[in-house]
mmCIF file of C-alpha atoms in Angstrom:
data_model
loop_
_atom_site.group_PDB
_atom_site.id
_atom_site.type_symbol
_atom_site.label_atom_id
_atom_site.label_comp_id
_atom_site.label_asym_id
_atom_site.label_seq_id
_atom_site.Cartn_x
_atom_site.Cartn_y
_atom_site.Cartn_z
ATOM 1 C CA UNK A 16 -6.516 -16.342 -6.736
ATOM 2 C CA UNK A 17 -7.954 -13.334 -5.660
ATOM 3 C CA UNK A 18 -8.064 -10.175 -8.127
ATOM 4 C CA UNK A 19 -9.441 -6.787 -7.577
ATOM 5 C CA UNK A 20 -11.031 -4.496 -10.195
ATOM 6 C CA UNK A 21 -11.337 -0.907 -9.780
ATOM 7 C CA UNK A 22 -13.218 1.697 -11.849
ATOM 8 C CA UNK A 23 -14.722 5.593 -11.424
ATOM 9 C CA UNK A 24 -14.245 9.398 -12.944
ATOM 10 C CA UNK A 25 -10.524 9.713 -13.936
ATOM 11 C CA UNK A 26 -11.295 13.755 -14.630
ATOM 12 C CA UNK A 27 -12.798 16.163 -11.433
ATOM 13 C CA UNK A 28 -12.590 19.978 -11.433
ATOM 14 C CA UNK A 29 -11.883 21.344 -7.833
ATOM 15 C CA UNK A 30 -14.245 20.900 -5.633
ATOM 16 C CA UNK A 31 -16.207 18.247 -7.323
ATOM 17 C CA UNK A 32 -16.358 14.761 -5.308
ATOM 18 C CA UNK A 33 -14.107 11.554 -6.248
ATOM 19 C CA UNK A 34 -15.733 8.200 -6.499
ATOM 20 C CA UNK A 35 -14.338 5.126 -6.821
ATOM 21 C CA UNK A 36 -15.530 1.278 -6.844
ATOM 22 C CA UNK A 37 -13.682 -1.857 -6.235
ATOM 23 C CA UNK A 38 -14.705 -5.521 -6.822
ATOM 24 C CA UNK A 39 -13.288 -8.330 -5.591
ATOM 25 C CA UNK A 40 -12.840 -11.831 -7.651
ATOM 26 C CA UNK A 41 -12.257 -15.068 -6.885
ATOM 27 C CA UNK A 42 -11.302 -14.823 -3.211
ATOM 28 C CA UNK A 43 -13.469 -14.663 -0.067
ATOM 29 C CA UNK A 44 -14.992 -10.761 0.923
ATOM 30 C CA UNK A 45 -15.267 -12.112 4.552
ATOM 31 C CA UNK A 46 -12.527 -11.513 6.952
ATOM 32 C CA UNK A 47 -10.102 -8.926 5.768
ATOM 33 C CA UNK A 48 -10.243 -5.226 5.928
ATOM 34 C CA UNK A 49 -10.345 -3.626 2.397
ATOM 35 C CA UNK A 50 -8.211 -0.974 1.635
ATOM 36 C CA UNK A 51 -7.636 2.719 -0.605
ATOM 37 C CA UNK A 52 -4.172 3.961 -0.838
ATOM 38 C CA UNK A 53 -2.995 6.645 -3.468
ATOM 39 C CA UNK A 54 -0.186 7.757 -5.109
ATOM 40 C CA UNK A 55 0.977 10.770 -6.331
ATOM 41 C CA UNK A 56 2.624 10.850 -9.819
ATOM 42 C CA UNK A 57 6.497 10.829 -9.332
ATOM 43 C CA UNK A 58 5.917 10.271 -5.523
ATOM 44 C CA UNK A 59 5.284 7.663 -2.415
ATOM 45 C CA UNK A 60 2.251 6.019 -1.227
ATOM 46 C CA UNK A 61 -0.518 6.980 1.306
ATOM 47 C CA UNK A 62 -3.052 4.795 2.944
ATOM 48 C CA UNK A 63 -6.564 6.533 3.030
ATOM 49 C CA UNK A 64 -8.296 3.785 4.801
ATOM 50 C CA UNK A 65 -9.715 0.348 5.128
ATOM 51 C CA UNK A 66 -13.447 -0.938 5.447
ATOM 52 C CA UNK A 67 -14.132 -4.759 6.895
ATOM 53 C CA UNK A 68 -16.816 -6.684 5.249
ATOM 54 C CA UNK A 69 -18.912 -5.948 8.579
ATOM 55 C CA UNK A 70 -18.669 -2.187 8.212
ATOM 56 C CA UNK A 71 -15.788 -1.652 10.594
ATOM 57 C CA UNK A 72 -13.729 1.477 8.939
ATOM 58 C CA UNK A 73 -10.909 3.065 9.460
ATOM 59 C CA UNK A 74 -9.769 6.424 7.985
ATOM 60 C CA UNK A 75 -6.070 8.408 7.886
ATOM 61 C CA UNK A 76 -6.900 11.434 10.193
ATOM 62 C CA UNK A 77 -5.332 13.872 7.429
ATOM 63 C CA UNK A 78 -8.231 12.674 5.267
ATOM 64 C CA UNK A 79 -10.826 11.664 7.787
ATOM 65 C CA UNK A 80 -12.970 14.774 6.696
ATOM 66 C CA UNK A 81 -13.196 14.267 2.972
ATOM 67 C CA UNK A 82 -13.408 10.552 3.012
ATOM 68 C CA UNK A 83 -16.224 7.979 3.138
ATOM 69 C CA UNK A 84 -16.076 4.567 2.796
ATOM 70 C CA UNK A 85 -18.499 2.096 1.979
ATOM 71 C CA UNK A 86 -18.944 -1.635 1.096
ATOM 72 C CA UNK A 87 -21.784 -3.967 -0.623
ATOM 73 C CA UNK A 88 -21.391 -7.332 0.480
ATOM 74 C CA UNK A 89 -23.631 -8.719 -2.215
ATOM 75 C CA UNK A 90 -21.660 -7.752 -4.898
ATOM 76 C CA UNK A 91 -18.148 -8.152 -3.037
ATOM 77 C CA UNK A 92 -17.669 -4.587 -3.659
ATOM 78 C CA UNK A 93 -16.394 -2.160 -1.738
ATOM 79 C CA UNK A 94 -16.088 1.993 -2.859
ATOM 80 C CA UNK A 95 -14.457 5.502 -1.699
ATOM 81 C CA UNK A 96 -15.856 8.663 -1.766
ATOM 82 C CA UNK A 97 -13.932 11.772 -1.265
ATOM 83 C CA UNK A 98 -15.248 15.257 -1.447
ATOM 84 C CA UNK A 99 -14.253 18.523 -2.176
ATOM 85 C CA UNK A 100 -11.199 17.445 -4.155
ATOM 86 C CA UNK A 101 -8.450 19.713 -4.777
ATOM 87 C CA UNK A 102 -5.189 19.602 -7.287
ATOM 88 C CA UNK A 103 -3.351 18.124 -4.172
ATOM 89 C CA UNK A 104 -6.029 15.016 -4.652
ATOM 90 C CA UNK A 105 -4.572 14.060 -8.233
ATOM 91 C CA UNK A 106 -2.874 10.474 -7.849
ATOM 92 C CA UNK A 107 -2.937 6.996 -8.873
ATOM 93 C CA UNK A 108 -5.784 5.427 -6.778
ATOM 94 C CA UNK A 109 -5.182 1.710 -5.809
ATOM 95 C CA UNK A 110 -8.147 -0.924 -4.066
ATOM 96 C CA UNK A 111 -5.895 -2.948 -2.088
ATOM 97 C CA UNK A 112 -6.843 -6.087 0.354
ATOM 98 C CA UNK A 113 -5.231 -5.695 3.772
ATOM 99 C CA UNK A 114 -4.439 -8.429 5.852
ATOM 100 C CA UNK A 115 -6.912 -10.868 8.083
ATOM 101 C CA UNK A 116 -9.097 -8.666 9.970
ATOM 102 C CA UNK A 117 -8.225 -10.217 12.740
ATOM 103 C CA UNK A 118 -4.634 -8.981 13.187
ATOM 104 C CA UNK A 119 -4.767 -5.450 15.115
ATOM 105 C CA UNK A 120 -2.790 -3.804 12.144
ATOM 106 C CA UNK A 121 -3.064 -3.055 8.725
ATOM 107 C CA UNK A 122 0.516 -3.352 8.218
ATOM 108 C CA UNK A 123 0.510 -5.393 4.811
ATOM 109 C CA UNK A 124 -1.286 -5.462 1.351
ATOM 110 C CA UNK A 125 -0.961 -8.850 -0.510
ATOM 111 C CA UNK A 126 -3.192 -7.870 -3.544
ATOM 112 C CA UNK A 127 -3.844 -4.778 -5.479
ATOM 113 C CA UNK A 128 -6.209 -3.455 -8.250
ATOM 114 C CA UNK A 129 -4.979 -1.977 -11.528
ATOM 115 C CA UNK A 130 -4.813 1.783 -10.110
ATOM 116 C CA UNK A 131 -7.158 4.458 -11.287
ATOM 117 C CA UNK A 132 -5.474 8.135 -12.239
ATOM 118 C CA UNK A 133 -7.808 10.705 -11.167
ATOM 119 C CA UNK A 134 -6.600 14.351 -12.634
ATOM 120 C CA UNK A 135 -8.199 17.170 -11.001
ATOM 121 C CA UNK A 136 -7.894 20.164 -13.277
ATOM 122 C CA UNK A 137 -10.253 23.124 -13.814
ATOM 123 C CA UNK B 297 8.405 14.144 4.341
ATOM 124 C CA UNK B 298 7.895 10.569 4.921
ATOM 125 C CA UNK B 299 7.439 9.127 7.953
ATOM 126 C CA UNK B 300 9.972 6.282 7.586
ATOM 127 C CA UNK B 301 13.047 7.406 6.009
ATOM 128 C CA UNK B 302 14.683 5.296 3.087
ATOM 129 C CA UNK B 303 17.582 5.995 0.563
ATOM 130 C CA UNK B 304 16.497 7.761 -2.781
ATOM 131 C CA UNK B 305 18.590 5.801 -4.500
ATOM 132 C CA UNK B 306 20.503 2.260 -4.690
ATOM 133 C CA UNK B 307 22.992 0.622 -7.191
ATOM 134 C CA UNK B 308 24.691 -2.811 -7.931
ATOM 135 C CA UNK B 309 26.188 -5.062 -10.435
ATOM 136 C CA UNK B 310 23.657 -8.005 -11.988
ATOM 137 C CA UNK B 311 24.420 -11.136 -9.453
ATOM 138 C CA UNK B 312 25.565 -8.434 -6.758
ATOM 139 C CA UNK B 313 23.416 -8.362 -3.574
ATOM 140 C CA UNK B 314 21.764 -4.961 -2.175
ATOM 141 C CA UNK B 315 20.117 -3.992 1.125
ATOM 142 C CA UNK B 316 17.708 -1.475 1.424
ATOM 143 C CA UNK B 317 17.421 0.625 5.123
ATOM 144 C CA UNK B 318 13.974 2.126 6.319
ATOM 145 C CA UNK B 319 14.281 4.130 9.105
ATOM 146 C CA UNK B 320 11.506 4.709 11.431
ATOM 147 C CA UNK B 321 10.355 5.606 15.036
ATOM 148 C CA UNK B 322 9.114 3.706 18.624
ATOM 149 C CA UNK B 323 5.800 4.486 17.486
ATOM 150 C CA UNK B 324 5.949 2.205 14.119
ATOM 151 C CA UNK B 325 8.821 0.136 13.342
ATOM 152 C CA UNK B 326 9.801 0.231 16.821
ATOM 153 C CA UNK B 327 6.806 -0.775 18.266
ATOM 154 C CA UNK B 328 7.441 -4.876 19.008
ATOM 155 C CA UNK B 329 3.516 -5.397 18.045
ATOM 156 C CA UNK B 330 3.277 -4.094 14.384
ATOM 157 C CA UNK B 331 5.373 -5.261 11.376
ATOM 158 C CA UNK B 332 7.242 -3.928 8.603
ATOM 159 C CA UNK B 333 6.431 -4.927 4.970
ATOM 160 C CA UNK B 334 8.291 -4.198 2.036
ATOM 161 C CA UNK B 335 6.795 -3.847 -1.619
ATOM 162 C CA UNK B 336 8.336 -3.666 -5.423
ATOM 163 C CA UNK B 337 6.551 -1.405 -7.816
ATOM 164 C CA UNK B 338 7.829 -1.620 -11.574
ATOM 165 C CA UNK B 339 7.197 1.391 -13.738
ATOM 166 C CA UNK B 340 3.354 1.830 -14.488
ATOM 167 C CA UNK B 341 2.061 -0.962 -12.129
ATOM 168 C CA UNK B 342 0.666 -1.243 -9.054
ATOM 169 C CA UNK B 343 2.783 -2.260 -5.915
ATOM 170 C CA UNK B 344 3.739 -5.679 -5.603
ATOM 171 C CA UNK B 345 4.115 -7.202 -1.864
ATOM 172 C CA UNK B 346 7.959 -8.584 -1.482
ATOM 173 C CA UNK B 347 7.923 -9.099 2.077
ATOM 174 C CA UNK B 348 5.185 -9.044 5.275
ATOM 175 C CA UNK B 349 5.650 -9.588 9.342
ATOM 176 C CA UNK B 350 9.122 -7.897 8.719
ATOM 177 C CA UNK B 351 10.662 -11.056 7.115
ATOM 178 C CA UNK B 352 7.950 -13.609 5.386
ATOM 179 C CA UNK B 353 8.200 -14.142 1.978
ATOM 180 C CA UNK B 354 4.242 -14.743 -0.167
ATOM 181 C CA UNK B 355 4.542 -17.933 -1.868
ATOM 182 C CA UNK B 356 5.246 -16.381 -5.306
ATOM 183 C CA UNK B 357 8.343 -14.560 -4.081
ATOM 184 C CA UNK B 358 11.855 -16.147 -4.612
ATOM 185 C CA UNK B 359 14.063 -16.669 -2.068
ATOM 186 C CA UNK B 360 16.433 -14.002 -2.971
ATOM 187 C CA UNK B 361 14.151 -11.418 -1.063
ATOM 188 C CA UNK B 362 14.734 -10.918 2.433
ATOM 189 C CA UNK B 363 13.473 -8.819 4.962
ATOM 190 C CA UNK B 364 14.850 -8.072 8.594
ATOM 191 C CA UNK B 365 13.735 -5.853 11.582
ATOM 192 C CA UNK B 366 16.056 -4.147 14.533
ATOM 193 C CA UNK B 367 14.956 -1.763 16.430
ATOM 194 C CA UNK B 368 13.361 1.247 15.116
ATOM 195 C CA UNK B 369 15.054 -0.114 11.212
ATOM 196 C CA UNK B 370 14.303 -2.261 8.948
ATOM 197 C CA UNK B 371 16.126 -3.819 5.867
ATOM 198 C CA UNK B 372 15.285 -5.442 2.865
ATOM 199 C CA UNK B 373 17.512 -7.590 1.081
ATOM 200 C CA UNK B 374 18.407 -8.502 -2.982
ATOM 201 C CA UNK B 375 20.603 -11.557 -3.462
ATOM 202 C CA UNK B 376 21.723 -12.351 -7.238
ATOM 203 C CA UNK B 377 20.885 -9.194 -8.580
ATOM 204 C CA UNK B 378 18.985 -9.197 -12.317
ATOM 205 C CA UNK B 379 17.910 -6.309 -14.717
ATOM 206 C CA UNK B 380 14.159 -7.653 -14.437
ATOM 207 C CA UNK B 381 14.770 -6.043 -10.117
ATOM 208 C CA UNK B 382 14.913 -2.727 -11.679
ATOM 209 C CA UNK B 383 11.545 -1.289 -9.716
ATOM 210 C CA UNK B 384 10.957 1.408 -6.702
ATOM 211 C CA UNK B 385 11.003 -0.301 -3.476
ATOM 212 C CA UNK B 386 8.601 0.730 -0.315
ATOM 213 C CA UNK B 387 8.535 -0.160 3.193
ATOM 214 C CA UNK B 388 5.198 0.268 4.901
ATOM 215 C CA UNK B 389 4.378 -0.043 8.834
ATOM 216 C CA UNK B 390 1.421 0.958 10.829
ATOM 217 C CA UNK B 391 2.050 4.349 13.134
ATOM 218 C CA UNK B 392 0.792 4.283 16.869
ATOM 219 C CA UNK B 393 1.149 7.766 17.614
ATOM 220 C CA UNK B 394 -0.545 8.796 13.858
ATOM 221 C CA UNK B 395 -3.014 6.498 13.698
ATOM 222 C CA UNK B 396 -2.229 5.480 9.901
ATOM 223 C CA UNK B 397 0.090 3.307 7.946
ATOM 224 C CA UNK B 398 3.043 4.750 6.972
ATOM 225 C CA UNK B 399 5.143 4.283 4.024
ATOM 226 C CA UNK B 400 8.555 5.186 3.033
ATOM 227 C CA UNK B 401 9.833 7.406 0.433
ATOM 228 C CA UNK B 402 10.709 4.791 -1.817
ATOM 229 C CA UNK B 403 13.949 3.685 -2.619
ATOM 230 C CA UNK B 404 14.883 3.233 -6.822
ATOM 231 C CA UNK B 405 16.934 0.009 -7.369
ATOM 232 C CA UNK B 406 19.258 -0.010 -10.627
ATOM 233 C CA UNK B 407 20.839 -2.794 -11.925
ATOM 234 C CA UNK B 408 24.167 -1.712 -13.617
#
């Protein structure tokens, strides 16, 4: 049974950069695209973007700018880095694990970490 | 304003059944090569997949979950309604024309 684990920062001041890391347990790394999506308190879900185990990423384009993501195969780990954060950037942060990366979508998410609030305040 | 379009709000009697609409577009639910999945989130936890390929069912969830595509909707369904359902329920789908997976609004389930 795979599990994910996520930790990083929980408090930014605007403009500072978010950082995030998520391991994965128990499950193979290889052959699924790994996945951020946040949250906004109160509100719905957006997908920020997936990274394969290869290095094959994909970002949202309303983030594309601000976001980096990255993965470490030796320690099934996989992290997102977002810069320049603004109030608009406080959420619930989620690791998520996509489906096969063989399918040509993204369109489900079968197993998610514990979530991650990151407040940005001054 | 979400991309896929779902009722605030739903309501029904414990045992009752419910469906939940998400409305979308030909570039995501519409489009015959992506699917519609459907997710339960219970206050203060992370999402929990109900449904994926617009009507499979993970091995861990009952029967009484159902999922259906048509069109540019989809619909999720509750059989034998019980106060434990009580959660916000998402579709997501991927978006040809935005490039991104899409979610709905989120519909909130109560159990009367």
């Amino acid at each position: 049974q795979v599990q994910l684990q996520q930790w990083g920062a929980g408090l930014l001041k605007p403009s500072e950069t978010l950082s995030l890391t998520c391991a994965v347990y128990g499950g193979s790394f290889n052959g699924y695209y790994w996945t951020w999506i946040r949250q906004p308190p109160g509100k719905g879900l957006q997908w920020i973007g997936e990274i394969s185990h290869g290095g094959t990423i994909n970002y949202n384009p309303s983030l594309k700018s601000r976001v980096t993501l990255s993965v470490d195969t030796s320690k099934n780990q996989f992290s997102l880095r977002m810069t320049s954060v603004t109030a608009a950037d406080t959420a619930f942060y989620y690791c998520a694990r996509g489906p096969s990366d063989s399918r040509p979508y993204p369109d489900f998410f079968d197993t998610w970490g514990q979530r991650t609030l990151v407040t940005v305040s001054s | 304003q979400s991309v896929l379009t779902q009722p605030p709000s739903v309501s029904a009697a414990p045992g009752q059944k419910v469906t939940i609409s998400c409305s979308g577009s030909s570039s995501n639910i519409g489009n015959k090569y992506v699917y519609v999945s459907w997710y339960q989130q219970l206050p203060g936890t992370a999402p929990k997949l109900l449904i994926y390929d617009n009507n499979k069912r993970p091995s861990a969830i009952p029967v009484r979950f159902s999922g259906s595509k048509s069109g540019t909707s989809a619909t999720l369904g509750i059989t034998g309604l019980q106060p434990g359902d009580e959660a916000d329920y998402y579709c997501g789908t991927w978006d040809d024309s935005l490039s991104t997976v899409v979610f709905g609004g989120g519909t909130k389930l109560t159990v009367l």
